[in-house]
mmCIF file of C-alpha atoms in Angstrom:
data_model
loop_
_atom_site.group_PDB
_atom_site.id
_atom_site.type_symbol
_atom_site.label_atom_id
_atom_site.label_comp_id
_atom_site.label_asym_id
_atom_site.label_seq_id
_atom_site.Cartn_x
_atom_site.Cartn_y
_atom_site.Cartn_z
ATOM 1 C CA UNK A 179 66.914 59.855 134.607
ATOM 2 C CA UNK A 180 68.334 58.915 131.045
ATOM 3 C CA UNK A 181 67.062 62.743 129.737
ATOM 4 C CA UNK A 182 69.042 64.248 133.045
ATOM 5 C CA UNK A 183 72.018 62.541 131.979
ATOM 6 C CA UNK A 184 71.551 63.288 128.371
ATOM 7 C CA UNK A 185 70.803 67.119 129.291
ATOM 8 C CA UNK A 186 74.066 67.521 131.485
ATOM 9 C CA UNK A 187 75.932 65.683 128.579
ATOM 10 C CA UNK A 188 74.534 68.217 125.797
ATOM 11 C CA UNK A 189 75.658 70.848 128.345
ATOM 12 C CA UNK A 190 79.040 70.039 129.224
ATOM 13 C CA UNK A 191 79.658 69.709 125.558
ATOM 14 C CA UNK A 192 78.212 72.946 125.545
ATOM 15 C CA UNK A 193 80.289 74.322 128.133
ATOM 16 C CA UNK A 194 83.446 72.975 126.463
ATOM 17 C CA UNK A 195 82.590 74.036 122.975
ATOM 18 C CA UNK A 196 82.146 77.698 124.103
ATOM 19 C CA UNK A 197 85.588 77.589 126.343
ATOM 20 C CA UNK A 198 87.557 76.516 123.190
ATOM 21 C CA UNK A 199 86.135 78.994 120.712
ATOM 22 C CA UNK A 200 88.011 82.338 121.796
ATOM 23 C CA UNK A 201 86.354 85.616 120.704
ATOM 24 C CA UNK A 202 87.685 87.735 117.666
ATOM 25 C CA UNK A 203 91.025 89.678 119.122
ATOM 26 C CA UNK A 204 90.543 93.329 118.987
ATOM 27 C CA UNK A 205 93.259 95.580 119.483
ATOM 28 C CA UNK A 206 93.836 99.461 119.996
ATOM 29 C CA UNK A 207 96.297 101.604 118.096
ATOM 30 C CA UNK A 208 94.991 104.955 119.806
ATOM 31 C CA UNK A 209 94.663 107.867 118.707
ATOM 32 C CA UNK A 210 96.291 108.423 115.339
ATOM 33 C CA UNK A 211 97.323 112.243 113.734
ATOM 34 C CA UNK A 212 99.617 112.721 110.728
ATOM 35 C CA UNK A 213 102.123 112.134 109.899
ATOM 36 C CA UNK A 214 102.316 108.773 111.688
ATOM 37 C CA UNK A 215 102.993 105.321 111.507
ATOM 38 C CA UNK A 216 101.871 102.784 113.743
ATOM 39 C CA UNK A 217 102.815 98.769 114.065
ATOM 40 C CA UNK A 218 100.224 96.100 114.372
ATOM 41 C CA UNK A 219 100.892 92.437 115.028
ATOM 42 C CA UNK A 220 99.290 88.984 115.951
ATOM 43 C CA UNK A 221 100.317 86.012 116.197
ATOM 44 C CA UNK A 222 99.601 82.747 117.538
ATOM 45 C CA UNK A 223 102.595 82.352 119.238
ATOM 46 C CA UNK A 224 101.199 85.158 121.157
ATOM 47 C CA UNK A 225 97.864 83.516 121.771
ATOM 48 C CA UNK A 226 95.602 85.913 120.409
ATOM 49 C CA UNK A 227 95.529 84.901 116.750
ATOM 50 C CA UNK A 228 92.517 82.277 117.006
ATOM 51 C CA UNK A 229 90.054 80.780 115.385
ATOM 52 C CA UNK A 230 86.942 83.189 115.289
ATOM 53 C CA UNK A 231 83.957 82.440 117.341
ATOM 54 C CA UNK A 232 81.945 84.443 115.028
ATOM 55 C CA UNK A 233 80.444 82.523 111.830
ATOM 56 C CA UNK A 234 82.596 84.033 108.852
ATOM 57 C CA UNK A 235 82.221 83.124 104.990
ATOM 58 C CA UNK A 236 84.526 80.339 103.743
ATOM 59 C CA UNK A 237 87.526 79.878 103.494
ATOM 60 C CA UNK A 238 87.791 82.616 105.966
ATOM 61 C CA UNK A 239 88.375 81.407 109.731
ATOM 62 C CA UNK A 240 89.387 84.604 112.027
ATOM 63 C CA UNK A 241 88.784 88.144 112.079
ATOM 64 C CA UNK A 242 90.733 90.599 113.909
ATOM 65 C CA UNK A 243 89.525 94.271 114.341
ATOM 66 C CA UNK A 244 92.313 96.981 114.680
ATOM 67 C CA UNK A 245 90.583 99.870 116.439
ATOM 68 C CA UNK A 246 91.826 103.538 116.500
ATOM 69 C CA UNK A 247 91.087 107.539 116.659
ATOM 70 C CA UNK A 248 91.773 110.219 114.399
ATOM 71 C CA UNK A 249 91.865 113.604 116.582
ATOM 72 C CA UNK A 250 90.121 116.525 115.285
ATOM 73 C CA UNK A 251 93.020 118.264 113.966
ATOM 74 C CA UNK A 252 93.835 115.276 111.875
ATOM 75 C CA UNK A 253 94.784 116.310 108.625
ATOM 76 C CA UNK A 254 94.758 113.082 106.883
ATOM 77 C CA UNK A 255 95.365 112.676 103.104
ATOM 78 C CA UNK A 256 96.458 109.232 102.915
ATOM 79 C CA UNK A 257 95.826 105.832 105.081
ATOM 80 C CA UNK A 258 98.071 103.080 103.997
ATOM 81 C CA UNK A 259 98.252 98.971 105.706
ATOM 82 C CA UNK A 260 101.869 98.289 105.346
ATOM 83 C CA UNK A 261 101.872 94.731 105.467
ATOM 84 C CA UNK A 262 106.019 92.891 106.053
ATOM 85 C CA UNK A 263 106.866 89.819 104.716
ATOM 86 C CA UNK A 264 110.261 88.616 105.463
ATOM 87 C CA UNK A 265 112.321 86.257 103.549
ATOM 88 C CA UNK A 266 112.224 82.558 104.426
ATOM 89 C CA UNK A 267 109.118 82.897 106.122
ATOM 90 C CA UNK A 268 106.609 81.498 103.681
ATOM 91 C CA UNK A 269 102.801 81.876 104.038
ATOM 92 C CA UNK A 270 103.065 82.171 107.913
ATOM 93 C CA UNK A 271 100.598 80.116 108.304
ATOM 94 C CA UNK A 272 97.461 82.002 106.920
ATOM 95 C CA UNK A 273 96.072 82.425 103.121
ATOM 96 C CA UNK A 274 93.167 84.164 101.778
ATOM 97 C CA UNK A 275 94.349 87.609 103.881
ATOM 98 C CA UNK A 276 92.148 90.367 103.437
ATOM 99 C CA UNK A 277 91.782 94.001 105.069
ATOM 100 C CA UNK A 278 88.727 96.295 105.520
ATOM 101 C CA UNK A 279 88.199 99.667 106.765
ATOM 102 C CA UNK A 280 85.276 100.720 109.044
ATOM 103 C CA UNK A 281 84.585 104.616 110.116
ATOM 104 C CA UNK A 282 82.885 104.859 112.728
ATOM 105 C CA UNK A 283 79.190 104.615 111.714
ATOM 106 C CA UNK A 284 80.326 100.887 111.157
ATOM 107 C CA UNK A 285 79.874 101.671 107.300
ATOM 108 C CA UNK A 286 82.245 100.010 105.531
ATOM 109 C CA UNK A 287 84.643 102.697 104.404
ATOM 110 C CA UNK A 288 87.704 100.944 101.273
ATOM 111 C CA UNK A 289 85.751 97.391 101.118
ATOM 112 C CA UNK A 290 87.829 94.085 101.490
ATOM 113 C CA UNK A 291 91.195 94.292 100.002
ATOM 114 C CA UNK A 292 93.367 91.468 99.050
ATOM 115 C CA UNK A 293 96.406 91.135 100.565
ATOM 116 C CA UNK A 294 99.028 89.107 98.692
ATOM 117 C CA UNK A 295 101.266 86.639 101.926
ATOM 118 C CA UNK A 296 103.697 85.146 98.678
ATOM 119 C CA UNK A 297 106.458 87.167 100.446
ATOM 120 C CA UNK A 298 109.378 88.175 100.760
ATOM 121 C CA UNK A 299 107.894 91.862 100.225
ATOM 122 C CA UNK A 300 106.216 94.735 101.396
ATOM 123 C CA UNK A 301 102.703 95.250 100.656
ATOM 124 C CA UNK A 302 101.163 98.556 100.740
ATOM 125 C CA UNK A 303 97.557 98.716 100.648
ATOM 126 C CA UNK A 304 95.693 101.878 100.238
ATOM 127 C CA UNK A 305 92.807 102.344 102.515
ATOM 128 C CA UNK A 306 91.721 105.864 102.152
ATOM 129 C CA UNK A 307 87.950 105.823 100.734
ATOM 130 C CA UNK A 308 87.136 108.430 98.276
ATOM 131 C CA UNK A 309 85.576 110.877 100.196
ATOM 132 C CA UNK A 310 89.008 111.304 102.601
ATOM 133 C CA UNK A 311 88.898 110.810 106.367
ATOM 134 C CA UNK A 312 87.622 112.829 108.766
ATOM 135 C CA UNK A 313 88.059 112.720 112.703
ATOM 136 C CA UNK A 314 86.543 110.442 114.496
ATOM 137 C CA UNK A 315 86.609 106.543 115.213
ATOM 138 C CA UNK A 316 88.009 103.571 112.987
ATOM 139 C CA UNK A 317 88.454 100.289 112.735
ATOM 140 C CA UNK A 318 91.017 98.606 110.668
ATOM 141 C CA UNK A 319 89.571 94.556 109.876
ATOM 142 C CA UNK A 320 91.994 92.013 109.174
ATOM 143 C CA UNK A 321 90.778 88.449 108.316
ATOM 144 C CA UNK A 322 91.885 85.375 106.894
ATOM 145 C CA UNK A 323 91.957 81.959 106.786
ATOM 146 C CA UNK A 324 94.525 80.193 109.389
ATOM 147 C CA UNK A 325 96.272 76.766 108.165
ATOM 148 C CA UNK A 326 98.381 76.237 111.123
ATOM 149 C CA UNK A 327 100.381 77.083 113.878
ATOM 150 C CA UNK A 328 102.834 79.198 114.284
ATOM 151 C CA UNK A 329 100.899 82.123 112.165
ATOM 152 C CA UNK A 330 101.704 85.359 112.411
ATOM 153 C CA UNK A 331 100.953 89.071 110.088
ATOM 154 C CA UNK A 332 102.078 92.143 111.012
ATOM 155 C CA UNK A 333 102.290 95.604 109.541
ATOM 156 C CA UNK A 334 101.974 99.489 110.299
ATOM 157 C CA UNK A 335 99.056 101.773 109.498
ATOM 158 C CA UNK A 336 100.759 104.965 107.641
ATOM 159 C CA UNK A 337 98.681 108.228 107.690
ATOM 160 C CA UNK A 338 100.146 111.283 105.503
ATOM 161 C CA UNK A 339 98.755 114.586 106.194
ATOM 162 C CA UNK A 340 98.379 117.320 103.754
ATOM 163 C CA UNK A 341 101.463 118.910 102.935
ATOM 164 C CA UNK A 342 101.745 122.495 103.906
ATOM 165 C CA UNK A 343 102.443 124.601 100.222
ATOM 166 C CA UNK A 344 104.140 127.995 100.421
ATOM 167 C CA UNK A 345 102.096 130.813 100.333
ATOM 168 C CA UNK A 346 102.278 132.398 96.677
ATOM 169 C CA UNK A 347 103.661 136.517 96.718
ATOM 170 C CA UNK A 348 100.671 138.171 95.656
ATOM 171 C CA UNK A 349 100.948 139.990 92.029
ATOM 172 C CA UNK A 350 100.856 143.820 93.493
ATOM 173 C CA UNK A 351 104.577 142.957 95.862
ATOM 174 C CA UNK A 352 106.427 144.891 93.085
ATOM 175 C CA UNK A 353 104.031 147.550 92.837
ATOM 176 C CA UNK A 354 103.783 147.931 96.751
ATOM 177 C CA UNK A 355 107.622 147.998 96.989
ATOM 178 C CA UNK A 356 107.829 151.129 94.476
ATOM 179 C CA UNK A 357 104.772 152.671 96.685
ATOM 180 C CA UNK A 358 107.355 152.501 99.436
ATOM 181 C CA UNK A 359 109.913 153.774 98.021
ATOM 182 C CA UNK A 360 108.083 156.851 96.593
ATOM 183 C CA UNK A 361 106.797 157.501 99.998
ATOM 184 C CA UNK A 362 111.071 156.860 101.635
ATOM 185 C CA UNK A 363 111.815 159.799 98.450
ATOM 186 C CA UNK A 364 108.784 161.991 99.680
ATOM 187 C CA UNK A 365 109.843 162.063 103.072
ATOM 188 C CA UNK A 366 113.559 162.664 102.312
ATOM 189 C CA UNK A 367 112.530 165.742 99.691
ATOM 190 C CA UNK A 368 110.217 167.055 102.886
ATOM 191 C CA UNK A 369 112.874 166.306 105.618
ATOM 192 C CA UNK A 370 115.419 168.519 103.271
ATOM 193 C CA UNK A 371 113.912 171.532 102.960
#
């Protein structure tokens, strides 16, 4: 009787452990071209910036995961996190931020970046890997350790296509222009006599 008691103990704890610990938030920012420039943001105010259920290396204490697509006619040159720290704000409740890029192999595309939260500033963070981006799947990883409520981060995700370059004359335009004209004199001597 004293081991049925204990068991439904250990289980309700359990139970209650597992309701309290909220999954990682994962958000969409769709599909993505360039130029473009798209706002993320999550707060605890909100209720979706949480302590992660996953087990994450110190000091660290959520991850969030920032999925999106680039189409196949993506031209992208440039992928930037814009992070916005306004004045008076402080640390908004989080330290140690970080952000990672994943394509969509899971491979860790930039590596963790640090991301400064002294505000009152904008951070850019470049997160284009060396090889450039290609279409497909991504997933922008934000983590950090939370020190207390109300948090909050938010930012944009910049992509810059390539920028189209005029199309150089070629060499032979002067030489093709007097080819005309000789051809214009031609016919005028012909149409003249």
């Amino acid at each position: 009787m004293i081991h049925t008691k204990l068991r439904h103990l250990v289980l309700a704890i359990g139970l209650m452990a597992a309701g309290s610990a909220q999954a990682d938030y994962v958000g969409s920012l769709g599909n993505i071209g360039a130029p473009a420039s798209v706002a993320f943001l999550n707060s605890t105010n909100a209720g979706t910036l949480t302590l992660s259920a996953l087990p994450l290396p110190a000091p660290y204490n959520f991850n969030d995961q920032w999925t999106f697509t680039l189409g196949g006619n993506a031209s992208v040159t440039s992928l930037v996190a814009a992070f916005n720290f306004a004045a008076g704000s402080g640390t908004f409740g989080i330290d140690n931020l970080r952000v990672n890029l994943l394509n969509s192999m899971g491979v860790v595309a930039t590596g963790w970046q640090v991301v400064s939260t002294t505000g009152p500033f904008t951070q850019l963070i470049s997160m284009t890997p060396a090889q450039g981006l290609v279409a497909g799947n991504y997933t922008l990883q934000v983590r950090g350790q939370l020190l207390a409520p109300p948090a909050a981060y938010s930012g944009s995700l910049i992509a810059v296509g390539e920028v189209p370059t005029a199309v150089p004359l070629p060499a032979a335009l002067p030489m093709l222009l007097l080819g005309l004209g000789a051809l214009g004199a031609a016919a005028r001597k012909r149409k003249q006599r």
